Short mmCIF file of N, CA, C and O in Angstrom, two decimals:
data_model
loop_
_atom_site.label_atom_id
_atom_site.label_comp_id
_atom_site.label_asym_id
_atom_site.label_seq_id
_atom_site.Cartn_x
_atom_site.Cartn_y
_atom_site.Cartn_z
N MET A 516 28.90 -104.34 43.02
CA MET A 516 29.29 -103.95 44.35
C MET A 516 28.25 -103.05 45.01
O MET A 516 27.99 -103.18 46.19
N SER A 517 27.64 -102.15 44.25
CA SER A 517 26.64 -101.24 44.82
C SER A 517 25.45 -102.00 45.38
O SER A 517 24.91 -101.63 46.40
N ARG A 518 25.06 -103.06 44.67
CA ARG A 518 23.92 -103.84 45.15
C ARG A 518 24.21 -104.44 46.52
O ARG A 518 23.39 -104.38 47.42
N ALA A 519 25.41 -104.98 46.68
CA ALA A 519 25.79 -105.56 47.97
C ALA A 519 25.86 -104.48 49.03
O ALA A 519 25.44 -104.68 50.16
N MET A 520 26.40 -103.32 48.69
CA MET A 520 26.53 -102.23 49.64
C MET A 520 25.14 -101.77 50.12
O MET A 520 24.96 -101.52 51.30
N VAL A 521 24.19 -101.66 49.22
CA VAL A 521 22.84 -101.24 49.62
C VAL A 521 22.23 -102.29 50.54
O VAL A 521 21.60 -101.94 51.54
N LYS A 522 22.45 -103.55 50.26
CA LYS A 522 21.95 -104.60 51.15
C LYS A 522 22.58 -104.48 52.54
O LYS A 522 21.91 -104.68 53.54
N ASP A 523 23.86 -104.16 52.58
CA ASP A 523 24.54 -103.95 53.87
C ASP A 523 23.94 -102.76 54.61
O ASP A 523 23.73 -102.82 55.83
N ILE A 524 23.68 -101.69 53.89
CA ILE A 524 23.06 -100.50 54.49
C ILE A 524 21.68 -100.86 55.03
O ILE A 524 21.33 -100.52 56.16
N GLN A 525 20.91 -101.56 54.22
CA GLN A 525 19.56 -101.94 54.65
C GLN A 525 19.60 -102.81 55.90
O GLN A 525 18.81 -102.60 56.83
N GLN A 526 20.53 -103.75 55.95
CA GLN A 526 20.63 -104.62 57.12
C GLN A 526 21.05 -103.83 58.35
O GLN A 526 20.51 -104.03 59.44
N ALA A 527 22.01 -102.93 58.20
CA ALA A 527 22.46 -102.11 59.33
C ALA A 527 21.33 -101.21 59.84
O ALA A 527 21.17 -101.04 61.05
N VAL A 528 20.54 -100.67 58.93
CA VAL A 528 19.40 -99.83 59.32
C VAL A 528 18.37 -100.66 60.06
O VAL A 528 17.85 -100.24 61.11
N CYS A 529 18.09 -101.85 59.55
CA CYS A 529 17.12 -102.74 60.21
C CYS A 529 17.59 -103.11 61.61
O CYS A 529 16.81 -103.09 62.56
N ASP A 530 18.86 -103.43 61.74
CA ASP A 530 19.41 -103.78 63.05
C ASP A 530 19.33 -102.59 64.01
O ASP A 530 18.94 -102.74 65.15
N TYR A 531 19.69 -101.42 63.53
CA TYR A 531 19.72 -100.23 64.38
C TYR A 531 18.31 -99.85 64.85
O TYR A 531 18.10 -99.57 66.03
N TYR A 532 17.36 -99.84 63.94
CA TYR A 532 16.00 -99.43 64.28
C TYR A 532 15.12 -100.59 64.77
O TYR A 532 13.96 -100.39 65.10
N GLU A 533 15.69 -101.78 64.76
CA GLU A 533 14.99 -102.99 65.20
C GLU A 533 13.69 -103.21 64.43
O GLU A 533 12.61 -103.42 65.00
N VAL A 534 13.81 -103.15 63.11
CA VAL A 534 12.70 -103.47 62.22
C VAL A 534 13.18 -104.56 61.26
O VAL A 534 14.38 -104.69 61.03
N ASP A 535 12.26 -105.33 60.73
CA ASP A 535 12.67 -106.34 59.76
C ASP A 535 12.65 -105.75 58.35
O ASP A 535 12.09 -104.69 58.11
N GLN A 536 13.27 -106.46 57.43
CA GLN A 536 13.37 -105.94 56.07
C GLN A 536 11.99 -105.83 55.40
O GLN A 536 11.80 -104.95 54.58
N ALA A 537 11.09 -106.68 55.77
CA ALA A 537 9.74 -106.59 55.20
C ALA A 537 9.11 -105.24 55.55
O ALA A 537 8.46 -104.61 54.72
N THR A 538 9.35 -104.78 56.76
CA THR A 538 8.84 -103.47 57.19
C THR A 538 9.54 -102.36 56.43
O THR A 538 8.92 -101.37 56.03
N LEU A 539 10.84 -102.53 56.19
CA LEU A 539 11.60 -101.52 55.47
C LEU A 539 11.07 -101.33 54.05
O LEU A 539 11.03 -100.22 53.54
N PHE A 540 10.63 -102.41 53.42
CA PHE A 540 10.15 -102.35 52.05
C PHE A 540 8.65 -102.14 51.94
O PHE A 540 8.15 -101.83 50.86
N ALA A 541 7.93 -102.32 53.02
CA ALA A 541 6.46 -102.25 52.99
C ALA A 541 5.98 -100.83 52.71
O ALA A 541 6.71 -99.86 52.85
N ARG A 542 4.74 -100.73 52.37
CA ARG A 542 4.10 -99.44 52.13
C ARG A 542 3.56 -98.85 53.43
O ARG A 542 2.86 -97.87 53.44
N VAL A 543 3.95 -99.47 54.54
CA VAL A 543 3.49 -99.05 55.87
C VAL A 543 3.93 -97.62 56.13
O VAL A 543 5.05 -97.24 55.80
N ARG A 544 3.07 -96.82 56.74
CA ARG A 544 3.38 -95.43 57.00
C ARG A 544 3.55 -95.15 58.49
O ARG A 544 3.16 -94.10 58.98
N SER A 545 4.13 -96.09 59.21
CA SER A 545 4.39 -95.84 60.62
C SER A 545 5.65 -95.00 60.75
O SER A 545 6.51 -95.00 59.87
N ARG A 546 5.76 -94.27 61.83
CA ARG A 546 6.92 -93.39 62.03
C ARG A 546 8.22 -94.19 62.06
O ARG A 546 9.21 -93.78 61.45
N ASP A 547 8.23 -95.33 62.75
CA ASP A 547 9.45 -96.14 62.83
C ASP A 547 9.87 -96.64 61.45
O ASP A 547 11.05 -96.58 61.10
N ALA A 548 8.92 -97.14 60.69
CA ALA A 548 9.23 -97.65 59.35
C ALA A 548 9.69 -96.52 58.44
O ALA A 548 10.68 -96.67 57.70
N ASP A 549 9.01 -95.39 58.48
CA ASP A 549 9.40 -94.25 57.64
C ASP A 549 10.79 -93.74 57.98
O ASP A 549 11.60 -93.48 57.09
N ASN A 550 11.08 -93.59 59.27
CA ASN A 550 12.40 -93.10 59.67
C ASN A 550 13.50 -94.05 59.22
O ASN A 550 14.52 -93.62 58.68
N ALA A 551 13.30 -95.33 59.45
CA ALA A 551 14.30 -96.32 59.05
C ALA A 551 14.52 -96.29 57.53
O ALA A 551 15.66 -96.27 57.06
N ARG A 552 13.45 -96.27 56.79
CA ARG A 552 13.52 -96.26 55.34
C ARG A 552 14.22 -94.99 54.83
O ARG A 552 15.10 -95.05 53.97
N GLN A 553 13.86 -93.85 55.38
CA GLN A 553 14.45 -92.59 54.92
C GLN A 553 15.92 -92.48 55.27
O GLN A 553 16.72 -92.02 54.46
N VAL A 554 16.30 -92.93 56.45
CA VAL A 554 17.72 -92.94 56.82
C VAL A 554 18.47 -93.90 55.89
O VAL A 554 19.58 -93.59 55.43
N GLY A 555 17.89 -95.04 55.60
CA GLY A 555 18.53 -95.99 54.68
C GLY A 555 18.73 -95.40 53.30
O GLY A 555 19.79 -95.56 52.68
N MET A 556 17.72 -94.71 52.79
CA MET A 556 17.84 -94.07 51.47
C MET A 556 18.89 -92.97 51.50
O MET A 556 19.68 -92.84 50.55
N TYR A 557 18.92 -92.20 52.56
CA TYR A 557 19.93 -91.15 52.71
C TYR A 557 21.33 -91.75 52.68
O TYR A 557 22.20 -91.28 51.94
N LEU A 558 21.54 -92.78 53.47
CA LEU A 558 22.86 -93.42 53.51
C LEU A 558 23.23 -94.04 52.17
O LEU A 558 24.39 -93.96 51.76
N ALA A 559 22.27 -94.64 51.50
CA ALA A 559 22.55 -95.23 50.19
C ALA A 559 23.01 -94.15 49.21
O ALA A 559 23.94 -94.36 48.43
N ARG A 560 22.40 -93.00 49.27
CA ARG A 560 22.79 -91.90 48.38
C ARG A 560 24.17 -91.35 48.76
O ARG A 560 24.97 -91.02 47.89
N GLU A 561 24.45 -91.25 50.04
CA GLU A 561 25.71 -90.69 50.49
C GLU A 561 26.89 -91.64 50.32
O GLU A 561 28.00 -91.20 50.04
N ILE A 562 26.66 -92.93 50.47
CA ILE A 562 27.75 -93.90 50.48
C ILE A 562 28.01 -94.50 49.09
O ILE A 562 29.16 -94.73 48.72
N THR A 563 26.95 -94.74 48.34
CA THR A 563 27.12 -95.37 47.02
C THR A 563 27.09 -94.31 45.93
O THR A 563 26.82 -93.14 46.18
N ARG A 564 27.35 -94.74 44.73
CA ARG A 564 27.29 -93.86 43.57
C ARG A 564 25.99 -94.07 42.79
O ARG A 564 25.90 -93.68 41.62
N LEU A 565 25.02 -94.67 43.42
CA LEU A 565 23.75 -94.96 42.74
C LEU A 565 22.92 -93.70 42.56
O LEU A 565 22.97 -92.79 43.38
N SER A 566 22.14 -93.69 41.50
CA SER A 566 21.23 -92.58 41.24
C SER A 566 20.01 -92.69 42.15
O SER A 566 19.76 -93.73 42.76
N PHE A 567 19.24 -91.62 42.19
CA PHE A 567 17.99 -91.65 42.96
C PHE A 567 17.07 -92.77 42.45
O PHE A 567 16.44 -93.47 43.24
N ASN A 568 17.00 -92.95 41.13
CA ASN A 568 16.16 -94.01 40.57
C ASN A 568 16.64 -95.40 41.00
O ASN A 568 15.82 -96.26 41.33
N GLN A 569 17.94 -95.62 40.98
CA GLN A 569 18.48 -96.92 41.37
C GLN A 569 18.23 -97.20 42.85
O GLN A 569 17.90 -98.33 43.22
N ILE A 570 18.37 -96.18 43.68
CA ILE A 570 18.11 -96.37 45.11
C ILE A 570 16.63 -96.65 45.34
O ILE A 570 16.27 -97.54 46.13
N ALA A 571 15.77 -95.95 44.64
CA ALA A 571 14.33 -96.20 44.76
C ALA A 571 14.01 -97.66 44.44
O ALA A 571 13.24 -98.31 45.16
N ALA A 572 14.62 -98.18 43.38
CA ALA A 572 14.39 -99.57 43.01
C ALA A 572 14.87 -100.53 44.09
O ALA A 572 14.20 -101.52 44.40
N ARG A 573 16.02 -100.24 44.72
CA ARG A 573 16.57 -101.11 45.77
C ARG A 573 15.69 -101.11 47.02
O ARG A 573 15.70 -102.05 47.79
N PHE A 574 14.93 -100.01 47.21
CA PHE A 574 14.02 -99.93 48.35
C PHE A 574 12.57 -100.22 47.94
O PHE A 574 11.63 -99.90 48.67
N GLN A 575 12.42 -100.79 46.75
CA GLN A 575 11.12 -101.20 46.21
C GLN A 575 10.13 -100.04 46.14
O GLN A 575 8.96 -100.17 46.50
N ARG A 576 10.62 -98.90 45.68
CA ARG A 576 9.80 -97.73 45.46
C ARG A 576 9.74 -97.47 43.97
O ARG A 576 10.69 -97.75 43.24
N THR A 577 8.65 -96.91 43.51
CA THR A 577 8.46 -96.72 42.07
C THR A 577 8.98 -95.38 41.57
O THR A 577 9.17 -95.20 40.38
N ASP A 578 9.21 -94.45 42.48
CA ASP A 578 9.52 -93.10 42.05
C ASP A 578 10.78 -92.58 42.75
O ASP A 578 10.91 -92.70 43.97
N HIS A 579 11.66 -91.97 41.98
CA HIS A 579 12.89 -91.40 42.54
C HIS A 579 12.62 -90.25 43.50
O HIS A 579 13.44 -89.95 44.36
N SER A 580 11.46 -89.61 43.37
CA SER A 580 11.17 -88.46 44.23
C SER A 580 11.06 -88.86 45.70
O SER A 580 11.31 -88.04 46.59
N THR A 581 10.75 -90.11 45.97
CA THR A 581 10.72 -90.61 47.34
C THR A 581 12.12 -90.54 47.96
O THR A 581 12.29 -90.13 49.10
N VAL A 582 13.11 -90.91 47.18
CA VAL A 582 14.49 -90.86 47.64
C VAL A 582 14.95 -89.41 47.78
O VAL A 582 15.62 -89.06 48.76
N CYS A 583 14.57 -88.57 46.83
CA CYS A 583 14.91 -87.13 46.91
C CYS A 583 14.36 -86.53 48.19
O CYS A 583 15.05 -85.80 48.91
N HIS A 584 13.09 -86.84 48.49
CA HIS A 584 12.46 -86.33 49.70
C HIS A 584 13.18 -86.84 50.95
O HIS A 584 13.45 -86.06 51.88
N ALA A 585 13.49 -88.12 50.98
CA ALA A 585 14.18 -88.70 52.14
C ALA A 585 15.54 -88.04 52.35
O ALA A 585 15.89 -87.67 53.47
N HIS A 586 16.28 -87.87 51.28
CA HIS A 586 17.61 -87.26 51.39
C HIS A 586 17.51 -85.83 51.91
O HIS A 586 18.24 -85.43 52.80
N ARG A 587 16.59 -85.07 51.36
CA ARG A 587 16.39 -83.68 51.78
C ARG A 587 15.95 -83.59 53.24
O ARG A 587 16.42 -82.77 54.00
N LYS A 588 15.05 -84.50 53.64
CA LYS A 588 14.53 -84.49 55.01
C LYS A 588 15.63 -84.78 56.02
O LYS A 588 15.76 -84.08 57.03
N ILE A 589 16.42 -85.81 55.77
CA ILE A 589 17.48 -86.18 56.71
C ILE A 589 18.53 -85.07 56.77
O ILE A 589 18.96 -84.67 57.85
N ALA A 590 18.93 -84.54 55.62
CA ALA A 590 19.95 -83.49 55.59
C ALA A 590 19.47 -82.22 56.30
O ALA A 590 20.25 -81.59 57.02
N SER A 591 18.22 -81.85 56.12
CA SER A 591 17.73 -80.61 56.72
C SER A 591 17.35 -80.77 58.19
O SER A 591 17.16 -79.77 58.88
N ASN A 592 17.25 -81.99 58.66
CA ASN A 592 16.94 -82.26 60.06
C ASN A 592 18.07 -83.04 60.73
O ASN A 592 17.83 -83.96 61.51
N TRP A 593 19.29 -82.65 60.41
CA TRP A 593 20.45 -83.37 60.92
C TRP A 593 20.47 -83.41 62.44
O TRP A 593 20.89 -84.39 63.04
N HIS A 594 19.97 -82.35 63.06
CA HIS A 594 19.94 -82.31 64.53
C HIS A 594 19.07 -83.42 65.11
O HIS A 594 19.25 -83.81 66.25
N VAL A 595 18.15 -83.94 64.32
CA VAL A 595 17.28 -85.04 64.76
C VAL A 595 17.87 -86.39 64.37
O VAL A 595 17.88 -87.33 65.16
N TYR A 596 18.38 -86.50 63.14
CA TYR A 596 18.78 -87.79 62.58
C TYR A 596 20.29 -88.03 62.55
O TYR A 596 20.73 -89.15 62.31
N GLY A 597 21.08 -87.01 62.78
CA GLY A 597 22.53 -87.13 62.64
C GLY A 597 23.15 -88.21 63.49
O GLY A 597 24.01 -88.96 63.04
N ARG A 598 22.72 -88.30 64.73
CA ARG A 598 23.27 -89.33 65.64
C ARG A 598 22.97 -90.73 65.10
O ARG A 598 23.84 -91.60 65.13
N ASP A 599 21.76 -90.94 64.60
CA ASP A 599 21.39 -92.25 64.04
C ASP A 599 22.23 -92.56 62.81
O ASP A 599 22.76 -93.68 62.67
N VAL A 600 22.35 -91.58 61.92
CA VAL A 600 23.12 -91.79 60.70
C VAL A 600 24.57 -92.15 61.03
O VAL A 600 25.13 -93.10 60.47
N GLU A 601 25.16 -91.42 61.93
CA GLU A 601 26.56 -91.69 62.29
C GLU A 601 26.73 -93.04 62.98
O GLU A 601 27.72 -93.75 62.73
N ALA A 602 25.78 -93.43 63.80
CA ALA A 602 25.84 -94.73 64.47
C ALA A 602 25.76 -95.87 63.43
O ALA A 602 26.48 -96.87 63.53
N ILE A 603 24.92 -95.69 62.44
CA ILE A 603 24.79 -96.72 61.40
C ILE A 603 26.06 -96.75 60.52
O ILE A 603 26.53 -97.82 60.17
N ARG A 604 26.61 -95.60 60.23
CA ARG A 604 27.88 -95.55 59.47
C ARG A 604 28.97 -96.31 60.22
O ARG A 604 29.77 -97.02 59.61
N GLU A 605 29.03 -96.15 61.54
CA GLU A 605 30.02 -96.86 62.34
C GLU A 605 29.81 -98.37 62.26
O GLU A 605 30.77 -99.15 62.19
N ARG A 606 28.56 -98.80 62.30
CA ARG A 606 28.26 -100.23 62.17
C ARG A 606 28.74 -100.75 60.82
O ARG A 606 29.24 -101.88 60.72
N LEU A 607 28.57 -99.96 59.78
CA LEU A 607 28.98 -100.38 58.44
C LEU A 607 30.51 -100.44 58.32
O LEU A 607 31.03 -101.26 57.60
N ALA A 608 31.20 -99.57 59.04
CA ALA A 608 32.66 -99.54 58.98
C ALA A 608 33.30 -100.66 59.77
O ALA A 608 34.44 -101.04 59.52
N ALA A 609 32.57 -101.20 60.74
CA ALA A 609 33.13 -102.25 61.61
C ALA A 609 33.27 -103.57 60.90
O ALA A 609 32.73 -103.88 59.93
#
């Protein structure tokens, strides 16, 4: 079930930020791709029971610290990302 849920999160993030999944998984360091990826990792950690390592694997990252950084960044900058996170949560609930 967690695998399907992460795929749903990834799709909702791609739809919201208007990026394709290839961009979400790519090593590209553009602001749009980074924001989408980090919000997706944050939501995966908040919604699923997956570990940082498992989430990193689902986002094709080799290190759990990438997910730790993403989670910390979104949580500490809620005033910037909170509206996006909540909008994506609503899409997932619909």
